[in-house]
Every structure is written in C-alpha cells, then in structure tokens.
Amino acid sequence: MTSVALYTFAHGAAGAAELGSALGFDARQIDVHTFPDGESLVRVPSVPDTAIVYCPLDRPNEKLIALMLAADAFRRGGARRLVLVAPYLCYMRQDKAFHAGEAVSQQAVSRLLSACFDRVVTVDAHLHRVSSIGEVFPGIEADNLLAAKAIAHFAAEKGHGKQTIVLGPDEESVQWVAQLADELGARHAVGRKIRRGDQDVEIEFPDDPDVAGNPVLVVDDIVSSGGTILSAVSAMKERGAATIHVAVTHALFGKAVEEKILFAGASAIWSTTSVPHQTNTISLAGILAEVLRRELNE
Ligand code: R5P
C-alpha cells in the first residue's frame, strides 16, 4: 500500500492543519534552519511514497528556495510522487515581458516548480493571457480551483443575494465576478482600469449597474497595494451603494491598506485562507481536500 503524508512549513501551519483535518491526517512540519549568511538548511521529518506539501506562496522568494530544497530531500529519501498545494501561486501576473529586458516570471517560476513536483494544485491562479493552468505547467499535472463557490456561500450567509451587485474592477476580473454573481443569483458588472502607478489607479464603471441604494460586493482575485480595490470602493460609495463589502481570494496587503479600504467605505473585507491573513474568513480546505482525495486512493 502507498503511504501518503501532508507537510508544511511554519508559515502554512494553520491552513495545513485545516486541510489535514478535512483529509483525515495531521500535517507534519518541514524544518528550515537559516544560517547567519542567509542560506537555508531544510529537513523533512519523514519520507512517504507520496508527499503533499502545503505552501501558500505569498512573499515567495525564500519560500521557493525552501520548496526546492524540500523536494530534493523527499526525492533523495525515495518519495515517488510530490504534490504541491500552493493555494496562492506567486508570479502569475508577469505573464509576458511588458518592457524590453524583463523576465517572464510566470514561465520561469513554473519551470522551477515543474522540475520539483509532479502535480501543482492552486486556487484562482491569475491567468490572463494564458487560458488554462495546463499552459503554465505543460509538463506536469496542474489544477486551478475556483474560490467562487466558497466565497458565494460565505457572502450568502452574510445576506448577499439577488439584490446584490457583484462588481469587478477590470475586464480580467470577469472570470471570477461572473461565476460568483451566478452562484448568488445576483447581477454583475466590471470596470475598466487605468493604472498609472502602484497605488495610482483609476477605474471607469459603466453607468448601467443600478448601484444607488443596493448592496455591492466588490470582488478581485488579488489585493496587493490596494490601489485597485480602493478606487472601486470609493466609486461605489460615490454612487450611493447601500453597503459595500470586499471579497478577495488572495490577501497580500498590510494593515495600513486594510484601514484605508474600510475608511473609503467598505464595511468588511473577507478573504480566503489562500494567504494567512487577519481578514481570513473563507476556508479553502474543503475544495482543496476534494481534489486531493485521489492521492489517498492511488
Ligand atoms: C490585476 O490584474 C489583479 O487582478 C488585481 O486587480 C491587482 O493585482 C490588484 O493589485 P493592487 O491591489 O496592487 O491594485
């Protein structure tokens, strides 16, 4: 019989514990020792046939190195299959060289992960100019799960329904916004984003969504500098929305940005557990466990 075990690093402990209880086993911690010169020594606590490694890839640079070293340790120990669960997958936005001399980070990072793992499982990967996760990881198995159902379930519990206008800040967000609106039986609209700098963002919204007096759920896959969501929240406040909630899959922002969003008019910010964050309210353990069960049966 094949042995399967779940692993994580210190930063992923909470999400891995939830995933472990959905799958029926404990998550074991991979130890990372940092030498005074900044190099890392990685030790895996055991080696099964299949190792599932849970690792949210926010602030990714050191985490990518730790993953690469952990994969090496598992392979050396005899693991036959390595599955990476990265509910937030980093570097997906740089999917082309926008200016001469730039790296295409999406491809460079996917090459690194493909060399280490046999399967990658992620959620709401930021796919814009590529249409599927299979194109990002052509040589290995890859699953891109959608958080819309989990977000819709939570938003419905908080009172959102057919009166709500689900609003996305730009054309790219229509993929998340339309599905979420569908789940809620609500209307949706997306704006057109003009970005002048990291925090300098202007969004034009169509006139037709009937915002005044209605609840609005502003949705995006990523909130990072907060420029995009701040601009959307301010526009909805100006148009007289009855209430404004923000739902985001990947919360990459700090406390100061959170305060600005609330000050601009949002009454709450809800995020999924893809990135450990103070706004986490929507667990992804259920949808991740569903696609990982086949690892237990193989
Ligand atoms: C961009 O295409 C994404 O979907 C997000 O809208 C963007 O990453 C948000 O970034 P920020 O919070 O820095 O405006």
Short mmCIF file of C-alpha atoms and ligand atoms in Angstrom, two decimals:
data_model
loop_
_atom_site.label_atom_id
_atom_site.label_comp_id
_atom_site.label_asym_id
_atom_site.label_seq_id
_atom_site.Cartn_x
_atom_site.Cartn_y
_atom_site.Cartn_z
CA MET A 1 0.00 0.00 0.00
CA THR A 2 1.20 3.51 -0.88
CA SER A 3 1.96 5.83 2.03
CA VAL A 4 0.76 9.43 1.78
CA ALA A 5 1.52 12.30 4.16
CA LEU A 6 0.89 16.03 4.35
CA TYR A 7 3.69 18.52 5.08
CA THR A 8 4.01 22.24 5.52
CA PHE A 9 6.37 24.98 6.61
CA ALA A 10 5.84 27.16 9.70
CA HIS A 11 4.01 29.88 7.70
CA GLY A 12 1.48 27.40 6.32
CA ALA A 13 0.67 25.67 9.61
CA ALA A 14 -2.90 26.99 10.06
CA GLY A 15 -4.07 26.20 6.51
CA ALA A 16 -2.33 22.81 6.52
CA ALA A 17 -3.98 21.88 9.84
CA GLU A 18 -7.41 22.65 8.37
CA LEU A 19 -6.61 20.72 5.20
CA GLY A 20 -5.25 17.83 7.26
CA SER A 21 -8.42 17.57 9.27
CA ALA A 22 -10.50 17.60 6.06
CA LEU A 23 -8.33 14.77 4.69
CA GLY A 24 -8.13 12.88 7.97
CA PHE A 25 -4.49 13.23 8.95
CA ASP A 26 -2.07 15.57 10.70
CA ALA A 27 0.22 17.96 8.84
CA ARG A 28 3.91 17.47 9.64
CA GLN A 29 6.27 20.42 9.69
CA ILE A 30 9.31 20.73 7.44
CA ASP A 31 12.13 22.31 9.40
CA VAL A 32 14.00 25.24 7.87
CA HIS A 33 17.17 26.43 9.57
CA THR A 34 18.56 29.75 8.34
CA PHE A 35 22.32 30.13 8.59
CA PRO A 36 23.81 33.53 9.55
CA ASP A 37 24.70 34.10 5.87
CA GLY A 38 21.05 33.67 4.84
CA GLU A 39 21.31 30.18 3.31
CA SER A 40 18.75 27.59 4.37
CA LEU A 41 19.03 24.02 5.57
CA VAL A 42 15.81 22.09 5.02
CA ARG A 43 14.96 18.84 6.85
CA VAL A 44 11.87 16.78 6.11
CA PRO A 45 10.57 14.80 9.10
CA SER A 46 9.79 11.59 7.16
CA VAL A 47 9.54 10.34 3.58
CA PRO A 48 6.34 8.70 2.32
CA ASP A 49 5.65 7.40 -1.21
CA THR A 50 3.52 10.49 -1.88
CA ALA A 51 4.31 13.76 -0.13
CA ILE A 52 1.70 16.52 -0.30
CA VAL A 53 3.37 19.85 0.51
CA TYR A 54 1.12 22.74 1.53
CA CYS A 55 2.78 26.11 0.90
CA PRO A 56 1.00 29.43 0.31
CA LEU A 57 3.40 31.37 -1.94
CA ASP A 58 2.89 34.95 -0.76
CA ARG A 59 6.23 36.77 -0.17
CA PRO A 60 7.61 33.94 -2.25
CA ASN A 61 11.32 34.31 -2.84
CA GLU A 62 12.62 32.45 0.22
CA LYS A 63 9.69 30.04 0.11
CA LEU A 64 10.56 28.97 -3.43
CA ILE A 65 14.07 28.06 -2.33
CA ALA A 66 12.74 26.16 0.70
CA LEU A 67 10.33 24.25 -1.56
CA MET A 68 13.07 23.36 -4.00
CA LEU A 69 15.25 22.04 -1.14
CA ALA A 70 12.36 20.14 0.45
CA ALA A 71 11.59 18.49 -2.90
CA ASP A 72 15.23 17.45 -3.14
CA ALA A 73 15.10 15.94 0.36
CA PHE A 74 11.91 13.99 -0.42
CA ARG A 75 13.28 12.63 -3.72
CA ARG A 76 16.59 11.63 -2.11
CA GLY A 77 14.65 9.80 0.59
CA GLY A 78 12.77 7.83 -2.08
CA ALA A 79 9.42 9.68 -2.44
CA ARG A 80 7.84 8.70 -5.74
CA ARG A 81 5.26 11.46 -6.05
CA LEU A 82 5.38 15.07 -4.88
CA VAL A 83 2.26 17.22 -4.88
CA LEU A 84 2.47 20.95 -4.22
CA VAL A 85 -0.60 22.66 -2.78
CA ALA A 86 0.03 26.37 -3.27
CA PRO A 87 -3.38 27.97 -2.75
CA TYR A 88 -1.77 31.26 -3.74
CA LEU A 89 0.56 30.80 -6.68
CA CYS A 90 3.07 33.63 -6.99
CA TYR A 91 4.42 35.44 -10.06
CA MET A 92 1.42 34.67 -12.27
CA ARG A 93 0.79 38.33 -13.18
CA GLN A 94 4.08 38.77 -15.06
CA ASP A 95 2.95 36.53 -17.91
CA LYS A 96 4.77 38.46 -20.63
CA ALA A 97 7.67 40.86 -20.94
CA PHE A 98 5.86 44.20 -20.80
CA HIS A 99 9.10 46.10 -21.46
CA ALA A 100 12.35 45.12 -23.16
CA GLY A 101 14.71 43.26 -20.86
CA GLU A 102 12.06 41.95 -18.42
CA ALA A 103 11.78 38.34 -17.33
CA VAL A 104 8.58 36.39 -17.95
CA SER A 105 8.32 35.42 -14.29
CA GLN A 106 5.29 33.18 -14.76
CA GLN A 107 7.25 30.85 -17.04
CA ALA A 108 10.47 30.97 -15.05
CA VAL A 109 8.69 30.06 -11.79
CA SER A 110 6.58 27.36 -13.40
CA ARG A 111 9.76 25.76 -14.83
CA LEU A 112 11.27 25.69 -11.34
CA LEU A 113 8.16 24.14 -9.76
CA SER A 114 7.72 21.65 -12.61
CA ALA A 115 11.27 20.43 -12.05
CA CYS A 116 10.42 19.70 -8.39
CA PHE A 117 6.81 18.48 -8.33
CA ASP A 118 4.57 16.03 -10.19
CA ARG A 119 1.35 17.94 -9.55
CA VAL A 120 0.51 21.51 -8.54
CA VAL A 121 -2.84 22.42 -7.01
CA THR A 122 -3.76 26.09 -6.72
CA VAL A 123 -6.77 28.39 -6.43
CA ASP A 124 -7.79 31.35 -8.65
CA ALA A 125 -4.42 31.49 -10.35
CA HIS A 126 -4.08 34.85 -12.07
CA LEU A 127 -4.38 33.64 -15.66
CA HIS A 128 -4.80 36.49 -18.06
CA ARG A 129 -3.01 35.99 -21.35
CA VAL A 130 -2.97 32.19 -20.97
CA SER A 131 -6.27 30.39 -20.86
CA SER A 132 -5.54 27.41 -18.62
CA ILE A 133 -3.22 26.27 -15.85
CA GLY A 134 -2.14 23.43 -18.14
CA GLU A 135 -0.44 26.03 -20.35
CA VAL A 136 1.50 27.33 -17.35
CA PHE A 137 2.64 23.81 -16.33
CA PRO A 138 2.78 21.91 -19.64
CA GLY A 139 4.88 19.01 -18.32
CA ILE A 140 3.11 18.08 -15.07
CA GLU A 141 -0.43 17.73 -13.68
CA ALA A 142 -1.97 21.00 -12.55
CA ASP A 143 -5.34 22.01 -11.08
CA ASN A 144 -6.62 25.55 -10.79
CA LEU A 145 -9.62 25.53 -8.44
CA LEU A 146 -12.15 28.33 -8.26
CA ALA A 147 -12.90 30.02 -4.96
CA ALA A 148 -16.19 31.49 -6.23
CA LYS A 149 -18.40 28.80 -4.64
CA ALA A 150 -16.77 29.15 -1.23
CA ILE A 151 -16.94 32.97 -1.43
CA ALA A 152 -20.57 32.89 -2.60
CA HIS A 153 -21.53 30.55 0.23
CA PHE A 154 -19.99 32.92 2.78
CA ALA A 155 -21.44 36.07 1.15
CA ALA A 156 -24.91 34.46 1.07
CA GLU A 157 -24.63 33.74 4.80
CA LYS A 158 -23.87 37.46 5.26
CA GLY A 159 -27.05 38.41 3.41
CA HIS A 160 -25.98 38.81 -0.23
CA GLY A 161 -28.41 37.60 -2.86
CA LYS A 162 -30.30 38.76 -5.89
CA GLN A 163 -30.37 42.43 -4.80
CA THR A 164 -26.55 42.49 -4.77
CA ILE A 165 -24.38 43.91 -7.50
CA VAL A 166 -21.15 41.95 -7.76
CA LEU A 167 -18.51 44.30 -9.06
CA GLY A 168 -15.11 43.55 -10.58
CA PRO A 169 -12.54 46.32 -11.05
CA ASP A 170 -11.39 45.35 -14.55
CA GLU A 171 -12.03 43.12 -17.56
CA GLU A 172 -9.68 40.45 -16.18
CA SER A 173 -11.90 40.00 -13.14
CA VAL A 174 -14.95 38.98 -15.17
CA GLN A 175 -13.93 35.29 -14.83
CA TRP A 176 -14.34 35.45 -11.01
CA VAL A 177 -17.12 38.02 -10.86
CA ALA A 178 -19.50 36.33 -13.32
CA GLN A 179 -19.28 32.96 -11.56
CA LEU A 180 -19.76 34.49 -8.14
CA ALA A 181 -22.78 36.51 -9.32
CA ASP A 182 -24.21 33.36 -10.86
CA GLU A 183 -23.81 31.45 -7.57
CA LEU A 184 -25.61 34.28 -5.72
CA GLY A 185 -28.27 34.82 -8.39
CA ALA A 186 -27.04 38.44 -8.49
CA ARG A 187 -26.16 40.94 -11.22
CA HIS A 188 -22.58 41.74 -12.08
CA ALA A 189 -20.55 44.50 -13.74
CA VAL A 190 -16.88 45.11 -14.40
CA GLY A 191 -14.98 48.36 -14.78
CA ARG A 192 -12.08 49.47 -16.94
CA LYS A 193 -8.87 50.01 -15.05
CA ILE A 194 -6.25 52.62 -15.88
CA ARG A 195 -3.14 52.07 -13.78
CA ARG A 196 -0.67 54.95 -13.63
CA GLY A 197 1.48 53.60 -10.80
CA ASP A 198 1.44 51.01 -7.99
CA GLN A 199 -1.13 52.96 -5.97
CA ASP A 200 -2.41 55.34 -8.63
CA VAL A 201 -5.36 53.56 -10.18
CA GLU A 202 -8.46 54.96 -11.82
CA ILE A 203 -11.46 52.80 -12.65
CA GLU A 204 -14.28 53.71 -15.00
CA PHE A 205 -17.52 51.88 -14.36
CA PRO A 206 -20.38 51.53 -16.80
CA ASP A 207 -23.42 53.67 -15.95
CA ASP A 208 -25.94 50.86 -16.13
CA PRO A 209 -25.44 48.92 -12.88
CA ASP A 210 -28.02 50.27 -10.57
CA VAL A 211 -25.77 50.81 -7.56
CA ALA A 212 -27.62 53.53 -5.61
CA GLY A 213 -29.43 52.00 -2.65
CA ASN A 214 -28.25 48.44 -3.38
CA PRO A 215 -25.70 46.22 -1.65
CA VAL A 216 -22.43 45.92 -3.56
CA LEU A 217 -19.88 43.12 -3.30
CA VAL A 218 -16.56 44.26 -4.76
CA VAL A 219 -14.51 41.24 -5.80
CA ASP A 220 -10.95 40.70 -7.01
CA ASP A 221 -8.53 37.80 -7.12
CA ILE A 222 -5.66 39.76 -5.54
CA VAL A 223 -5.42 42.81 -3.32
CA SER A 224 -1.82 43.90 -3.01
CA SER A 225 -1.10 47.66 -2.86
CA GLY A 226 -4.87 48.13 -2.51
CA GLY A 227 -4.93 50.80 -5.26
CA THR A 228 -7.43 48.85 -7.38
CA ILE A 229 -9.89 47.97 -4.65
CA LEU A 230 -9.68 51.44 -3.05
CA SER A 231 -10.62 53.04 -6.31
CA ALA A 232 -13.56 50.61 -6.76
CA VAL A 233 -14.84 51.09 -3.20
CA SER A 234 -14.65 54.90 -3.48
CA ALA A 235 -16.55 54.83 -6.79
CA MET A 236 -19.31 52.67 -5.28
CA LYS A 237 -19.57 54.93 -2.24
CA GLU A 238 -19.93 57.95 -4.55
CA ARG A 239 -22.71 56.21 -6.44
CA GLY A 240 -24.64 55.66 -3.23
CA ALA A 241 -24.30 51.91 -2.62
CA ALA A 242 -26.33 50.83 0.42
CA THR A 243 -23.49 48.66 1.74
CA ILE A 244 -20.08 47.76 0.34
CA HIS A 245 -18.30 44.51 1.16
CA VAL A 246 -14.98 43.43 -0.33
CA ALA A 247 -14.22 39.78 -1.10
CA VAL A 248 -10.77 38.77 -2.23
CA THR A 249 -9.18 35.40 -2.85
CA HIS A 250 -5.55 36.32 -2.18
CA ALA A 251 -4.98 38.94 0.55
CA LEU A 252 -1.45 40.27 0.02
CA PHE A 253 -1.95 43.62 1.74
CA GLY A 254 -0.93 45.01 5.12
CA LYS A 255 -2.85 46.57 7.99
CA ALA A 256 -2.50 50.15 6.66
CA VAL A 257 -4.15 49.20 3.35
CA GLU A 258 -6.91 47.38 5.21
CA GLU A 259 -7.64 50.53 7.20
CA LYS A 260 -7.73 52.67 4.05
CA ILE A 261 -10.23 50.31 2.39
CA LEU A 262 -12.50 50.43 5.44
CA PHE A 263 -12.12 54.21 5.65
CA ALA A 264 -13.05 54.53 1.95
CA GLY A 265 -16.44 52.97 2.70
CA ALA A 266 -16.19 49.17 2.85
CA SER A 267 -17.88 47.75 5.93
CA ALA A 268 -15.91 44.48 5.82
CA ILE A 269 -13.12 42.74 3.92
CA TRP A 270 -13.41 38.97 3.54
CA SER A 271 -10.53 36.87 2.25
CA THR A 272 -9.95 33.20 1.66
CA THR A 273 -7.32 31.23 3.55
CA SER A 274 -5.06 31.06 0.45
CA VAL A 275 -2.71 33.50 2.21
CA PRO A 276 -2.58 33.57 6.04
CA HIS A 277 -4.05 37.00 6.84
CA GLN A 278 -6.04 38.87 9.50
CA THR A 279 -9.03 39.13 7.11
CA ASN A 280 -9.30 35.35 6.50
CA THR A 281 -12.93 34.29 6.81
CA ILE A 282 -13.44 31.84 3.94
CA SER A 283 -11.83 28.43 4.25
CA LEU A 284 -10.47 26.68 1.17
CA ALA A 285 -9.83 23.38 2.99
CA GLY A 286 -13.00 21.78 1.57
CA ILE A 287 -12.28 22.45 -2.11
CA LEU A 288 -8.61 21.51 -1.74
CA ALA A 289 -9.42 18.26 0.07
CA GLU A 290 -11.90 17.30 -2.63
CA VAL A 291 -9.24 17.23 -5.38
CA LEU A 292 -6.54 15.74 -3.13
CA ARG A 293 -8.57 12.68 -2.12
CA ARG A 294 -7.48 10.88 -5.24
CA GLU A 295 -3.89 10.97 -3.93
CA LEU A 296 -5.08 8.88 -0.97
CA ASN A 297 -6.75 6.32 -3.19
CA GLU A 298 -3.94 5.76 -5.64
C1 R5P B 1 -4.69 42.58 -11.52
O1 R5P B 1 -4.80 42.33 -12.67
C2 R5P B 1 -5.31 41.82 -10.40
O2 R5P B 1 -6.46 41.14 -10.76
C3 R5P B 1 -5.59 42.76 -9.24
O3 R5P B 1 -6.59 43.69 -9.62
C4 R5P B 1 -4.36 43.51 -8.84
O4 R5P B 1 -3.29 42.63 -8.68
C5 R5P B 1 -4.58 44.28 -7.57
O5 R5P B 1 -3.40 44.93 -7.24
P1 R5P B 1 -3.36 46.19 -6.30
O6 R5P B 1 -4.02 45.85 -5.02
O7 R5P B 1 -1.88 46.44 -6.15
O8 R5P B 1 -4.05 47.32 -7.03
#
